[in-house]
Amino acid sequence: MTSELIEKTKELLATKKNIVIVSHRNPDGDAMGSSLAMYHYLIKKGHNVTVILPNEAPNFLKWMPKSEDIINFEKNTDLAYSILNKSDFVFTLDFNALHRVGDYMKIALNNYKKPFYMIDHHIDPSGYAKMMYSDSSMSSTCEMVYNFIVNIGDKALLDKDTATCIYTGIVTDTGSFRFASTTKNTHNIASELIELGIENSNIHSDTFDSNSLSRLALLGKALNSICVLEEYNTAYIYLTKEDLTQCNHQKGDTDGIVNYALSVKGVRFAVIFIEDLELDIIKLSLRSKGCFSVNEFANKYFNGGGHKNASGGKSVKNMEDTIVEFKNILKNYKKELNK
């Protein structure tokens, strides 16, 4: 954070405000963690605060403190509009463009007349926010929320609940501290959070070790579909609507499955193709190792983006045609993927 942004933030939060916190559609650990961490912090600072998420959070994150107070925009649209209309400004966390909240909530935010304050670590933020703390070198938005609180002089307001939410976002977005975005500062922050009394072992267990039998069945189908393209050091996985339905798919069940493809020896680029149950699209999650930018790949070919080594995208073609298109595109990257 720049010194100018710090001073403006202090001024903004100096008096009691009605604040709304929003994160992206299909919230993950970093979205939930950063939103709830900011919620706990701002409540302690004396503000009126509401977290509104575009849709339902996955069950494996609903243990987080005060997750029950989150407003689901799709299920409580009138209430969400009422709260937005009474708010003084909105914190947008863990996304860099308003379309990331989905079509329905995007309408509400496009019509919002008060300021936005963005905190986010994705590449190429759009210009919708009046105030912006953006840093794509950060491991997670939760790491940025920790820095935000400390930089404006409120480290004393950090408590166990806030620390628990921050740690959850860090541990999920860093792949349990194994991704390249994990730095010395990330580990130092984790150490500070443990000193605040978080139960880091329980956080990891509650987040990663609460699989349903149906999710494990879906994982089995995904692993059976793995295809390795050795000449491109690439692997992909696909899941059809039939796969999802047969396994009683629940929100969050496919999170992290793409990393199994990336774990294959020699693979530098991995993708999972998922046929959406509600929308007539194929969703892509892309992961890479080293210098290969899946952000650029997703942005150029699949209307997506995100981070250098972790991005998302979508295709309006069917599954077969999407995979054929993907394979044809790979031909342009053979040298780069074999460096």
mmCIF file with all atom_site columns, N, CA, C and O in Angstrom, residues 59-82:
data_model
loop_
_atom_site.group_PDB
_atom_site.id
_atom_site.type_symbol
_atom_site.label_atom_id
_atom_site.label_alt_id
_atom_site.label_comp_id
_atom_site.label_asym_id
_atom_site.label_entity_id
_atom_site.label_seq_id
_atom_site.pdbx_PDB_ins_code
_atom_site.Cartn_x
_atom_site.Cartn_y
_atom_site.Cartn_z
_atom_site.occupancy
_atom_site.B_iso_or_equiv
_atom_site.pdbx_formal_charge
_atom_site.auth_seq_id
_atom_site.auth_comp_id
_atom_site.auth_asym_id
_atom_site.auth_atom_id
_atom_site.pdbx_PDB_model_num
ATOM 1  N N  . ASN A 1 59 ? -19.816 -26.168 1.032  1.00 0.00 ? 59 ASN A N  1
ATOM 2  C CA . ASN A 1 59 ? -20.016 -26.643 2.404  1.00 0.00 ? 59 ASN A CA 1
ATOM 3  C C  . ASN A 1 59 ? -18.722 -26.728 3.198  1.00 0.00 ? 59 ASN A C  1
ATOM 4  O O  . ASN A 1 59 ? -18.717 -26.505 4.414  1.00 0.00 ? 59 ASN A O  1
ATOM 5  N N  . PHE A 1 60 ? -17.600 -27.028 2.536  1.00 0.00 ? 60 PHE A N  1
ATOM 6  C CA . PHE A 1 60 ? -16.351 -27.229 3.271  1.00 0.00 ? 60 PHE A CA 1
ATOM 7  C C  . PHE A 1 60 ? -15.760 -25.921 3.802  1.00 0.00 ? 60 PHE A C  1
ATOM 8  O O  . PHE A 1 60 ? -14.743 -25.941 4.505  1.00 0.00 ? 60 PHE A O  1
ATOM 9  N N  . LEU A 1 61 ? -16.411 -24.789 3.501  1.00 0.00 ? 61 LEU A N  1
ATOM 10 C CA . LEU A 1 61 ? -15.962 -23.503 4.038  1.00 0.00 ? 61 LEU A CA 1
ATOM 11 C C  . LEU A 1 61 ? -16.961 -22.905 5.018  1.00 0.00 ? 61 LEU A C  1
ATOM 12 O O  . LEU A 1 61 ? -16.708 -21.848 5.602  1.00 0.00 ? 61 LEU A O  1
ATOM 13 N N  . LYS A 1 62 ? -18.087 -23.563 5.239  1.00 0.00 ? 62 LYS A N  1
ATOM 14 C CA . LYS A 1 62 ? -19.139 -22.978 6.068  1.00 0.00 ? 62 LYS A CA 1
ATOM 15 C C  . LYS A 1 62 ? -18.864 -23.099 7.563  1.00 0.00 ? 62 LYS A C  1
ATOM 16 O O  . LYS A 1 62 ? -19.669 -22.638 8.377  1.00 0.00 ? 62 LYS A O  1
ATOM 17 N N  . TRP A 1 63 ? -17.751 -23.709 7.942  1.00 0.00 ? 63 TRP A N  1
ATOM 18 C CA . TRP A 1 63 ? -17.359 -23.762 9.354  1.00 0.00 ? 63 TRP A CA 1
ATOM 19 C C  . TRP A 1 63 ? -16.731 -22.447 9.816  1.00 0.00 ? 63 TRP A C  1
ATOM 20 O O  . TRP A 1 63 ? -16.578 -22.207 11.021 1.00 0.00 ? 63 TRP A O  1
ATOM 21 N N  . MET A 1 64 ? -16.368 -21.580 8.877  1.00 0.00 ? 64 MET A N  1
ATOM 22 C CA . MET A 1 64 ? -15.623 -20.373 9.222  1.00 0.00 ? 64 MET A CA 1
ATOM 23 C C  . MET A 1 64 ? -16.470 -19.443 10.085 1.00 0.00 ? 64 MET A C  1
ATOM 24 O O  . MET A 1 64 ? -17.684 -19.329 9.888  1.00 0.00 ? 64 MET A O  1
ATOM 25 N N  . PRO A 1 65 ? -15.848 -18.783 11.078 1.00 0.00 ? 65 PRO A N  1
ATOM 26 C CA . PRO A 1 65 ? -16.612 -17.946 12.016 1.00 0.00 ? 65 PRO A CA 1
ATOM 27 C C  . PRO A 1 65 ? -17.403 -16.844 11.319 1.00 0.00 ? 65 PRO A C  1
ATOM 28 O O  . PRO A 1 65 ? -16.860 -16.089 10.534 1.00 0.00 ? 65 PRO A O  1
ATOM 29 N N  . LYS A 1 66 ? -18.709 -16.813 11.611 1.00 0.00 ? 66 LYS A N  1
ATOM 30 C CA . LYS A 1 66 ? -19.688 -15.862 11.089 1.00 0.00 ? 66 LYS A CA 1
ATOM 31 C C  . LYS A 1 66 ? -20.059 -16.106 9.622  1.00 0.00 ? 66 LYS A C  1
ATOM 32 O O  . LYS A 1 66 ? -20.679 -15.239 8.988  1.00 0.00 ? 66 LYS A O  1
ATOM 33 N N  . SER A 1 67 ? -19.727 -17.276 9.095  1.00 0.00 ? 67 SER A N  1
ATOM 34 C CA . SER A 1 67 ? -20.159 -17.589 7.731  1.00 0.00 ? 67 SER A CA 1
ATOM 35 C C  . SER A 1 67 ? -21.679 -17.637 7.628  1.00 0.00 ? 67 SER A C  1
ATOM 36 O O  . SER A 1 67 ? -22.256 -17.385 6.562  1.00 0.00 ? 67 SER A O  1
ATOM 37 N N  . GLU A 1 68 ? -22.335 -17.935 8.753  1.00 0.00 ? 68 GLU A N  1
ATOM 38 C CA . GLU A 1 68 ? -23.798 -18.005 8.755  1.00 0.00 ? 68 GLU A CA 1
ATOM 39 C C  . GLU A 1 68 ? -24.444 -16.635 8.557  1.00 0.00 ? 68 GLU A C  1
ATOM 40 O O  . GLU A 1 68 ? -25.646 -16.536 8.240  1.00 0.00 ? 68 GLU A O  1
ATOM 41 N N  . ASP A 1 69 ? -23.676 -15.560 8.730  1.00 0.00 ? 69 ASP A N  1
ATOM 42 C CA . ASP A 1 69 ? -24.221 -14.215 8.574  1.00 0.00 ? 69 ASP A CA 1
ATOM 43 C C  . ASP A 1 69 ? -24.108 -13.682 7.144  1.00 0.00 ? 69 ASP A C  1
ATOM 44 O O  . ASP A 1 69 ? -24.580 -12.579 6.850  1.00 0.00 ? 69 ASP A O  1
ATOM 45 N N  . ILE A 1 70 ? -23.492 -14.451 6.268  1.00 0.00 ? 70 ILE A N  1
ATOM 46 C CA . ILE A 1 70 ? -23.323 -14.005 4.881  1.00 0.00 ? 70 ILE A CA 1
ATOM 47 C C  . ILE A 1 70 ? -24.674 -13.992 4.169  1.00 0.00 ? 70 ILE A C  1
ATOM 48 O O  . ILE A 1 70 ? -25.476 -14.922 4.298  1.00 0.00 ? 70 ILE A O  1
ATOM 49 N N  . ILE A 1 71 ? -24.924 -12.929 3.395  1.00 0.00 ? 71 ILE A N  1
ATOM 50 C CA . ILE A 1 71 ? -26.128 -12.824 2.578  1.00 0.00 ? 71 ILE A CA 1
ATOM 51 C C  . ILE A 1 71 ? -25.843 -13.410 1.195  1.00 0.00 ? 71 ILE A C  1
ATOM 52 O O  . ILE A 1 71 ? -24.878 -13.014 0.533  1.00 0.00 ? 71 ILE A O  1
ATOM 53 N N  . ASN A 1 72 ? -26.676 -14.354 0.774  1.00 0.00 ? 72 ASN A N  1
ATOM 54 C CA . ASN A 1 72 ? -26.585 -14.940 -0.564 1.00 0.00 ? 72 ASN A CA 1
ATOM 55 C C  . ASN A 1 72 ? -27.424 -14.087 -1.513 1.00 0.00 ? 72 ASN A C  1
ATOM 56 O O  . ASN A 1 72 ? -28.646 -14.037 -1.399 1.00 0.00 ? 72 ASN A O  1
ATOM 57 N N  . PHE A 1 73 ? -26.771 -13.398 -2.452 1.00 0.00 ? 73 PHE A N  1
ATOM 58 C CA . PHE A 1 73 ? -27.471 -12.472 -3.332 1.00 0.00 ? 73 PHE A CA 1
ATOM 59 C C  . PHE A 1 73 ? -28.563 -13.165 -4.137 1.00 0.00 ? 73 PHE A C  1
ATOM 60 O O  . PHE A 1 73 ? -29.672 -12.632 -4.280 1.00 0.00 ? 73 PHE A O  1
ATOM 61 N N  . GLU A 1 74 ? -28.271 -14.343 -4.664 1.00 0.00 ? 74 GLU A N  1
ATOM 62 C CA . GLU A 1 74 ? -29.245 -15.027 -5.508 1.00 0.00 ? 74 GLU A CA 1
ATOM 63 C C  . GLU A 1 74 ? -30.477 -15.471 -4.733 1.00 0.00 ? 74 GLU A C  1
ATOM 64 O O  . GLU A 1 74 ? -31.582 -15.495 -5.269 1.00 0.00 ? 74 GLU A O  1
ATOM 65 N N  . LYS A 1 75 ? -30.308 -15.818 -3.466 1.00 0.00 ? 75 LYS A N  1
ATOM 66 C CA . LYS A 1 75 ? -31.432 -16.296 -2.656 1.00 0.00 ? 75 LYS A CA 1
ATOM 67 C C  . LYS A 1 75 ? -32.140 -15.159 -1.920 1.00 0.00 ? 75 LYS A C  1
ATOM 68 O O  . LYS A 1 75 ? -33.301 -15.309 -1.509 1.00 0.00 ? 75 LYS A O  1
ATOM 69 N N  . ASN A 1 76 ? -31.459 -14.040 -1.702 1.00 0.00 ? 76 ASN A N  1
ATOM 70 C CA . ASN A 1 76 ? -32.019 -12.926 -0.924 1.00 0.00 ? 76 ASN A CA 1
ATOM 71 C C  . ASN A 1 76 ? -31.786 -11.606 -1.669 1.00 0.00 ? 76 ASN A C  1
ATOM 72 O O  . ASN A 1 76 ? -31.219 -10.658 -1.117 1.00 0.00 ? 76 ASN A O  1
ATOM 73 N N  . THR A 1 77 ? -32.236 -11.557 -2.910 1.00 0.00 ? 77 THR A N  1
ATOM 74 C CA . THR A 1 77 ? -31.933 -10.417 -3.779 1.00 0.00 ? 77 THR A CA 1
ATOM 75 C C  . THR A 1 77 ? -32.493 -9.117  -3.238 1.00 0.00 ? 77 THR A C  1
ATOM 76 O O  . THR A 1 77 ? -31.799 -8.085  -3.215 1.00 0.00 ? 77 THR A O  1
ATOM 77 N N  . ASP A 1 78 ? -33.740 -9.118  -2.799 1.00 0.00 ? 78 ASP A N  1
ATOM 78 C CA . ASP A 1 78 ? -34.356 -7.876  -2.299 1.00 0.00 ? 78 ASP A CA 1
ATOM 79 C C  . ASP A 1 78 ? -33.631 -7.352  -1.069 1.00 0.00 ? 78 ASP A C  1
ATOM 80 O O  . ASP A 1 78 ? -33.373 -6.140  -0.956 1.00 0.00 ? 78 ASP A O  1
ATOM 81 N N  . LEU A 1 79 ? -33.291 -8.250  -0.144 1.00 0.00 ? 79 LEU A N  1
ATOM 82 C CA . LEU A 1 79 ? -32.552 -7.851  1.050  1.00 0.00 ? 79 LEU A CA 1
ATOM 83 C C  . LEU A 1 79 ? -31.181 -7.307  0.676  1.00 0.00 ? 79 LEU A C  1
ATOM 84 O O  . LEU A 1 79 ? -30.733 -6.282  1.220  1.00 0.00 ? 79 LEU A O  1
ATOM 85 N N  . ALA A 1 80 ? -30.512 -7.975  -0.264 1.00 0.00 ? 80 ALA A N  1
ATOM 86 C CA . ALA A 1 80 ? -29.182 -7.532  -0.692 1.00 0.00 ? 80 ALA A CA 1
ATOM 87 C C  . ALA A 1 80 ? -29.240 -6.133  -1.308 1.00 0.00 ? 80 ALA A C  1
ATOM 88 O O  . ALA A 1 80 ? -28.407 -5.266  -1.008 1.00 0.00 ? 80 ALA A O  1
ATOM 89 N N  . TYR A 1 81 ? -30.235 -5.888  -2.149 1.00 0.00 ? 81 TYR A N  1
ATOM 90 C CA . TYR A 1 81 ? -30.390 -4.557  -2.750 1.00 0.00 ? 81 TYR A CA 1
ATOM 91 C C  . TYR A 1 81 ? -30.625 -3.503  -1.676 1.00 0.00 ? 81 TYR A C  1
ATOM 92 O O  . TYR A 1 81 ? -30.075 -2.396  -1.731 1.00 0.00 ? 81 TYR A O  1
ATOM 93 N N  . SER A 1 82 ? -31.463 -3.842  -0.693 1.00 0.00 ? 82 SER A N  1
ATOM 94 C CA . SER A 1 82 ? -31.766 -2.892  0.379  1.00 0.00 ? 82 SER A CA 1
ATOM 95 C C  . SER A 1 82 ? -30.513 -2.521  1.153  1.00 0.00 ? 82 SER A C  1
ATOM 96 O O  . SER A 1 82 ? -30.280 -1.341  1.461  1.00 0.00 ? 82 SER A O  1
#
